[in-house]
mmCIF file of N, CA and C in Angstrom:
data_model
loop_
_atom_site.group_PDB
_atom_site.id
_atom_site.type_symbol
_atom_site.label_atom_id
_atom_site.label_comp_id
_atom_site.label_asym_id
_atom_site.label_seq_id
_atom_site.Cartn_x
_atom_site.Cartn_y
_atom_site.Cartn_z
ATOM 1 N N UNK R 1 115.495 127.406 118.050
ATOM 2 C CA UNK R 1 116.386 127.658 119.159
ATOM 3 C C UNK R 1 117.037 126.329 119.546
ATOM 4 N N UNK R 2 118.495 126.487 120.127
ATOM 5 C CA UNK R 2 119.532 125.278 120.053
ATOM 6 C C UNK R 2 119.092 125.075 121.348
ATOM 7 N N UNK R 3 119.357 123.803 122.383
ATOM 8 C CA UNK R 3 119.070 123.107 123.432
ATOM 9 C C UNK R 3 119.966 124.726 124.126
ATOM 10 N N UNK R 4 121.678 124.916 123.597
ATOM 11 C CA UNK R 4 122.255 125.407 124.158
ATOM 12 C C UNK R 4 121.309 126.951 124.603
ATOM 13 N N UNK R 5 121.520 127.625 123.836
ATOM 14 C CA UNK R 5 120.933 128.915 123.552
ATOM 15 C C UNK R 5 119.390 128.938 124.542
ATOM 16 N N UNK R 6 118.461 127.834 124.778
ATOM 17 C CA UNK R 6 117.681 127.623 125.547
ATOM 18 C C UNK R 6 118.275 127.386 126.999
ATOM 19 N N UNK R 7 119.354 126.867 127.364
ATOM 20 C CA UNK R 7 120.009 127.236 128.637
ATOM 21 C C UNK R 7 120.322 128.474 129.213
ATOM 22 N N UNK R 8 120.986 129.348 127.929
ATOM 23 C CA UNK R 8 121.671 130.322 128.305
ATOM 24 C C UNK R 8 120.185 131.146 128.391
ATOM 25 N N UNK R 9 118.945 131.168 127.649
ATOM 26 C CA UNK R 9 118.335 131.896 128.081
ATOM 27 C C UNK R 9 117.756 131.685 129.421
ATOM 28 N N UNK R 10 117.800 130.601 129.903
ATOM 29 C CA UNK R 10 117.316 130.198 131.629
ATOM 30 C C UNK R 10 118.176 130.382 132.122
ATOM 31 N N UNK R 11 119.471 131.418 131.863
ATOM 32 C CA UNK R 11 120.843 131.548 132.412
ATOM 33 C C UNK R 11 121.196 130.319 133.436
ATOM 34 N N UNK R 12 121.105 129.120 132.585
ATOM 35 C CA UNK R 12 122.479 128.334 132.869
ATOM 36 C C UNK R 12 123.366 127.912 131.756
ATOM 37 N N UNK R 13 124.518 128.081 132.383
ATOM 38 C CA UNK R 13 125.914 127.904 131.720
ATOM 39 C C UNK R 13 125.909 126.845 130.867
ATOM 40 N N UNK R 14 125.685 126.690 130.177
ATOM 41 C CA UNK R 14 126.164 125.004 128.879
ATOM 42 C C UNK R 14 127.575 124.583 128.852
ATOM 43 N N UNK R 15 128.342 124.756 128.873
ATOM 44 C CA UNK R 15 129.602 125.146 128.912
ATOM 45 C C UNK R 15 130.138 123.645 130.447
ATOM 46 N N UNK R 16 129.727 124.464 131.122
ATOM 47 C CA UNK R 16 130.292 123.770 132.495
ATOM 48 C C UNK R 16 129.242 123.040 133.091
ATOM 49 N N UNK R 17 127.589 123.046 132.626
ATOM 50 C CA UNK R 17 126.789 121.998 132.646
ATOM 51 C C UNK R 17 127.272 120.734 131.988
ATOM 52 N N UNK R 18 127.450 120.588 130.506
ATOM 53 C CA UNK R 18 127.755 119.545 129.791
ATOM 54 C C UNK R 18 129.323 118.958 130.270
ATOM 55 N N UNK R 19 129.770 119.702 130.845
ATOM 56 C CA UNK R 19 131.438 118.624 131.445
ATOM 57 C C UNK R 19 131.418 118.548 132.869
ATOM 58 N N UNK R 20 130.520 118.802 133.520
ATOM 59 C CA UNK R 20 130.171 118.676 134.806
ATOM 60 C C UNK R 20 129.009 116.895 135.050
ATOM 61 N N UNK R 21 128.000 116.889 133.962
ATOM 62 C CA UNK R 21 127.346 115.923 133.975
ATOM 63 C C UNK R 21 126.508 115.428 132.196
ATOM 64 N N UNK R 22 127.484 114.819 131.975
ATOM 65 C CA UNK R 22 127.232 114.657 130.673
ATOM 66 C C UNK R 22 126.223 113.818 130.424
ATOM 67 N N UNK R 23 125.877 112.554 130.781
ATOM 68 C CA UNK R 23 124.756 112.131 131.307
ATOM 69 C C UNK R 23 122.976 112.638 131.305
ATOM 70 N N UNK R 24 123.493 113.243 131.954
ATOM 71 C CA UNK R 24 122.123 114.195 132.391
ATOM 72 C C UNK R 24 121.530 115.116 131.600
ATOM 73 N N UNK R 25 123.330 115.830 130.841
ATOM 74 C CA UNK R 25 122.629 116.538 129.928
ATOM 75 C C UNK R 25 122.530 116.055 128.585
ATOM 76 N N UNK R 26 122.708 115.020 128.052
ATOM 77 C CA UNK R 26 122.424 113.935 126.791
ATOM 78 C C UNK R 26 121.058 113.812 126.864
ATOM 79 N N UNK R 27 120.506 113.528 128.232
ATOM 80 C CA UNK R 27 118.996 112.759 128.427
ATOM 81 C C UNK R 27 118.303 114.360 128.333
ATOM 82 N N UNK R 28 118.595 115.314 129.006
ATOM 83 C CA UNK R 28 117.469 116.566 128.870
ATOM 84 C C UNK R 28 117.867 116.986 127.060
ATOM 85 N N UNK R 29 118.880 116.871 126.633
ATOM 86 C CA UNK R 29 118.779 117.565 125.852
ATOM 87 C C UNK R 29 118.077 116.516 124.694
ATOM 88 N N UNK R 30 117.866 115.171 124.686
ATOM 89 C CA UNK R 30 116.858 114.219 123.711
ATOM 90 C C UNK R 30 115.728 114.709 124.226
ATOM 91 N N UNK R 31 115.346 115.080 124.929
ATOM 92 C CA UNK R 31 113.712 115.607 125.217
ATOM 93 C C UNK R 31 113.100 116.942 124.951
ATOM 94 N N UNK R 32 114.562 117.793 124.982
ATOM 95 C CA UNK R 32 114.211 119.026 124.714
ATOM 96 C C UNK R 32 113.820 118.768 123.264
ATOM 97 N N UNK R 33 114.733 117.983 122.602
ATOM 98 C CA UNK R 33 114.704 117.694 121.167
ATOM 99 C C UNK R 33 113.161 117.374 120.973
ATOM 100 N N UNK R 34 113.029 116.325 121.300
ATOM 101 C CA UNK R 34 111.636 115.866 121.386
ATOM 102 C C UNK R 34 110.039 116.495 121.553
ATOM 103 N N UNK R 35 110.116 117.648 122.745
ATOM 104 C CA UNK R 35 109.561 118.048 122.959
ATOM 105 C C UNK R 35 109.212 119.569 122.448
ATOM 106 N N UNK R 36 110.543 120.260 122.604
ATOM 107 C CA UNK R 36 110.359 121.743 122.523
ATOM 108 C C UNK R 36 110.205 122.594 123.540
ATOM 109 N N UNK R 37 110.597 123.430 122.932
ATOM 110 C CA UNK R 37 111.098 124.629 124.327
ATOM 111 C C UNK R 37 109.682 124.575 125.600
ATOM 112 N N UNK R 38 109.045 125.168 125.376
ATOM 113 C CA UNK R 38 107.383 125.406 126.130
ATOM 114 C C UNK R 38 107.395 124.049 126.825
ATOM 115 N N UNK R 39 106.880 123.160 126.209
ATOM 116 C CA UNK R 39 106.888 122.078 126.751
ATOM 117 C C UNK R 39 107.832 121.312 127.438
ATOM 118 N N UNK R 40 108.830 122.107 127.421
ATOM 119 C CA UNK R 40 110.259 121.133 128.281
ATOM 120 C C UNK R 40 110.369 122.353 129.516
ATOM 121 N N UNK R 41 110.075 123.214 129.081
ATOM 122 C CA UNK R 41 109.935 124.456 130.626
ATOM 123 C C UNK R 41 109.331 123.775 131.516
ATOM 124 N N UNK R 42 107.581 123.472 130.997
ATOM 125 C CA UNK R 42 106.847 123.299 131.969
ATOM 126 C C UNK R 42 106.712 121.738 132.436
ATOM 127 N N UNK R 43 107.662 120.948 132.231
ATOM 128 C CA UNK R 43 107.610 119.026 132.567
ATOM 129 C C UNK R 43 109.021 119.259 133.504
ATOM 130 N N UNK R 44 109.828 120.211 132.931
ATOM 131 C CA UNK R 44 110.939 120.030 133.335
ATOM 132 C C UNK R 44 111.256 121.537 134.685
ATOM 133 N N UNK R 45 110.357 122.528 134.600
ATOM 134 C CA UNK R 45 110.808 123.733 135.744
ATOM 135 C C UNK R 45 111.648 123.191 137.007
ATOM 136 N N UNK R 46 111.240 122.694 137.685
ATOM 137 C CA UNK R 46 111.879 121.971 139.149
ATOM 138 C C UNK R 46 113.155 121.255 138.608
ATOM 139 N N UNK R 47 113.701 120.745 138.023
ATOM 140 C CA UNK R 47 115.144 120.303 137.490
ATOM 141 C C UNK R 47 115.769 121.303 136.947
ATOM 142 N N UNK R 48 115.342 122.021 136.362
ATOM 143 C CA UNK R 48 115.850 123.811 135.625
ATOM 144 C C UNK R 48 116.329 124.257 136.591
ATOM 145 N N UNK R 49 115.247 124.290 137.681
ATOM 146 C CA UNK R 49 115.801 125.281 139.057
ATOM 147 C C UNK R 49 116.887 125.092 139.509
ATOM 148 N N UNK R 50 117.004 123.415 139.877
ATOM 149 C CA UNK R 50 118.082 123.045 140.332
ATOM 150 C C UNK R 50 119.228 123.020 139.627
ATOM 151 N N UNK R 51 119.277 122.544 138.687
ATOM 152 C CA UNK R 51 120.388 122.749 137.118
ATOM 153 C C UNK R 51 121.415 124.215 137.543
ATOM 154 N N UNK R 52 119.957 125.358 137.669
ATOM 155 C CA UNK R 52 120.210 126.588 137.469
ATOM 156 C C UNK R 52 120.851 127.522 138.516
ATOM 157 N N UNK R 53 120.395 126.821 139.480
ATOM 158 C CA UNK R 53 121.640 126.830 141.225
ATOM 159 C C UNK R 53 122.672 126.213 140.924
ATOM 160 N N UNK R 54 122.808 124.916 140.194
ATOM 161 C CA UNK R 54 124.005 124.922 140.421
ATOM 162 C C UNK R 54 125.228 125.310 139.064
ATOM 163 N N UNK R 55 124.554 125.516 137.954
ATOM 164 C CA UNK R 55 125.435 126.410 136.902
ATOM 165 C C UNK R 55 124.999 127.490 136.044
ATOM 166 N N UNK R 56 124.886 128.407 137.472
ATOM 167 C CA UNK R 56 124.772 129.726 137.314
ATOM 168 C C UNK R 56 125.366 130.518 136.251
ATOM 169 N N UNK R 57 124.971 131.160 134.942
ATOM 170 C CA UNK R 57 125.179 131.849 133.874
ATOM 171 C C UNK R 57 125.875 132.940 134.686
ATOM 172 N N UNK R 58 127.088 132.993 134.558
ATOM 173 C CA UNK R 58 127.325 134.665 134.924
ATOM 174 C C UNK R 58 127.166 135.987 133.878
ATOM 175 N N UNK R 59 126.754 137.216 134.221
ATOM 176 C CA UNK R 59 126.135 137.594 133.549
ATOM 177 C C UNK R 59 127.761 138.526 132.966
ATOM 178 N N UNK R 60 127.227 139.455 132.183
ATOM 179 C CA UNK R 60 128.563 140.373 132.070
ATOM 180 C C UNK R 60 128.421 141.176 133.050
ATOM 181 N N UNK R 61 129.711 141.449 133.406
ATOM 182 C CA UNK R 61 129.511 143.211 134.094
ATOM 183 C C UNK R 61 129.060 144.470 133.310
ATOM 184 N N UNK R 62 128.071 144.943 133.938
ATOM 185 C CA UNK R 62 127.728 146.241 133.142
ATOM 186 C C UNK R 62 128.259 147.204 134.167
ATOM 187 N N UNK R 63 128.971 148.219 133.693
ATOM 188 C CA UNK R 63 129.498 149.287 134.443
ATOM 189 C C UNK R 63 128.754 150.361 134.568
ATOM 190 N N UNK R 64 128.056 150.766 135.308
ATOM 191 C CA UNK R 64 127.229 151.999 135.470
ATOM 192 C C UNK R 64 128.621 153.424 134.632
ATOM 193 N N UNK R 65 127.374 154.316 133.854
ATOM 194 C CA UNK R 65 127.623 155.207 133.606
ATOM 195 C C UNK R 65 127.865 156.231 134.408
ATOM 196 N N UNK R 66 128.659 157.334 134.527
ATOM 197 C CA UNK R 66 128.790 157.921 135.778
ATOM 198 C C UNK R 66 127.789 159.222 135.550
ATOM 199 N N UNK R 67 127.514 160.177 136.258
ATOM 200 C CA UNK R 67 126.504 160.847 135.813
ATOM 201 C C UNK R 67 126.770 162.047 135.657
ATOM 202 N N UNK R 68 126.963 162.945 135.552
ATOM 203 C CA UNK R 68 127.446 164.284 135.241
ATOM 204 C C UNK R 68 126.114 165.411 136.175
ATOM 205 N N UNK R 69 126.951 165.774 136.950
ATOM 206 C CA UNK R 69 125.463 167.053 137.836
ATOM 207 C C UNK R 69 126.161 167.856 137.038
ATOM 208 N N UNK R 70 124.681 168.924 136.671
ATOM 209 C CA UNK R 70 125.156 170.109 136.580
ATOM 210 C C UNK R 70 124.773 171.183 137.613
ATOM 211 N N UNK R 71 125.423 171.697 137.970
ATOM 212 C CA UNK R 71 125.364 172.655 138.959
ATOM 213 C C UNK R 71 124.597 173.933 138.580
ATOM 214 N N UNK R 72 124.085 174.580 139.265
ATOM 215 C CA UNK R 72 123.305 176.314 139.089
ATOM 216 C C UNK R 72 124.738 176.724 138.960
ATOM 217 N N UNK R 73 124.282 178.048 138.052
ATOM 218 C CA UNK R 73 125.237 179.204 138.386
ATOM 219 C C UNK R 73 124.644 180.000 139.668
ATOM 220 N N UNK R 74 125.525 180.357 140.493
ATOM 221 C CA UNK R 74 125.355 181.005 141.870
ATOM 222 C C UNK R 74 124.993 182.316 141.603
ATOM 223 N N UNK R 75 124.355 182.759 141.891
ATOM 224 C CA UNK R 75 124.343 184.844 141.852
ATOM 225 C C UNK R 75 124.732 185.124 143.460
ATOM 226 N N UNK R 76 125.652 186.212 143.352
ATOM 227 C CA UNK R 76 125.829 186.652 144.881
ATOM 228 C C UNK R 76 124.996 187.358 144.875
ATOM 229 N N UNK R 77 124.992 187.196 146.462
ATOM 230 C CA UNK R 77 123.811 187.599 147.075
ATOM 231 C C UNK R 77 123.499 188.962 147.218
ATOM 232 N N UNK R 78 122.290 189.804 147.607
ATOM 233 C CA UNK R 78 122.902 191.186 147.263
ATOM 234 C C UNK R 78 121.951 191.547 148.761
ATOM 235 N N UNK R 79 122.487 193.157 149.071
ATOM 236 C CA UNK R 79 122.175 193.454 150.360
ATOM 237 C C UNK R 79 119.986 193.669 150.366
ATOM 238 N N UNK R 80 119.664 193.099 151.156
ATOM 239 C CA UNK R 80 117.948 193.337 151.016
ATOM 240 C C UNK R 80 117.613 194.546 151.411
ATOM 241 N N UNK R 81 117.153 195.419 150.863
ATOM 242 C CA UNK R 81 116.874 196.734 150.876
ATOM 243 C C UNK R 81 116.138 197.338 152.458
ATOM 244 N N UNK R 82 116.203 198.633 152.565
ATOM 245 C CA UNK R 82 116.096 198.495 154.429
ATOM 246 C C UNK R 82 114.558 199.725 154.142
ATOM 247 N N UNK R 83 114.011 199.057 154.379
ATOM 248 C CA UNK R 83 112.197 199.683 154.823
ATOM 249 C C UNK R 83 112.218 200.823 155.489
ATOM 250 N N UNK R 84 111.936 202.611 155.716
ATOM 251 C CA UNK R 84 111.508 203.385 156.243
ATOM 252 C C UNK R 84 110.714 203.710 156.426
#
């Protein structure tokens, strides 16, 4: 798994991380190198977080399906029979 592709799965953006602070992300991404995924989660969670507030992955829109009722067929009603 690419440094990138490891962002996008912590849904942050790579994209507008890396031209936002290039810096920062040169140095995480030699360690990710270094280290590996697991191990860069758990040294690095609390900077992820923050990373991840501020370049939020937007997700796609998923459009809900609409749902189709089906309705009863109605029977009219019929007269209730009268007791003698």
């Amino acid at each position: 798994m690419t440094y990138e592709e490891y962002l996008s799965e912590k849904k942050i953006d790579p994209i507008t991380f890396k031209e936002s602070e290039p810096v920062n992300w040169e140095k995480l991404k030699q360690e990710y190198d270094n280290s590996g995924s697991v191990s860069f989660t758990l040294n690095k969670k609390f900077l992820l977080n923050l990373t991840r507030r501020k370049y939020r992955l937007k997700e796609k829109e998923i459009k809900p399906v609409p749902v189709q009722t089906v309705s009863a067929t109605t029977v009219p009603a019929r007269k209730k029979p009268v007791m003698r």
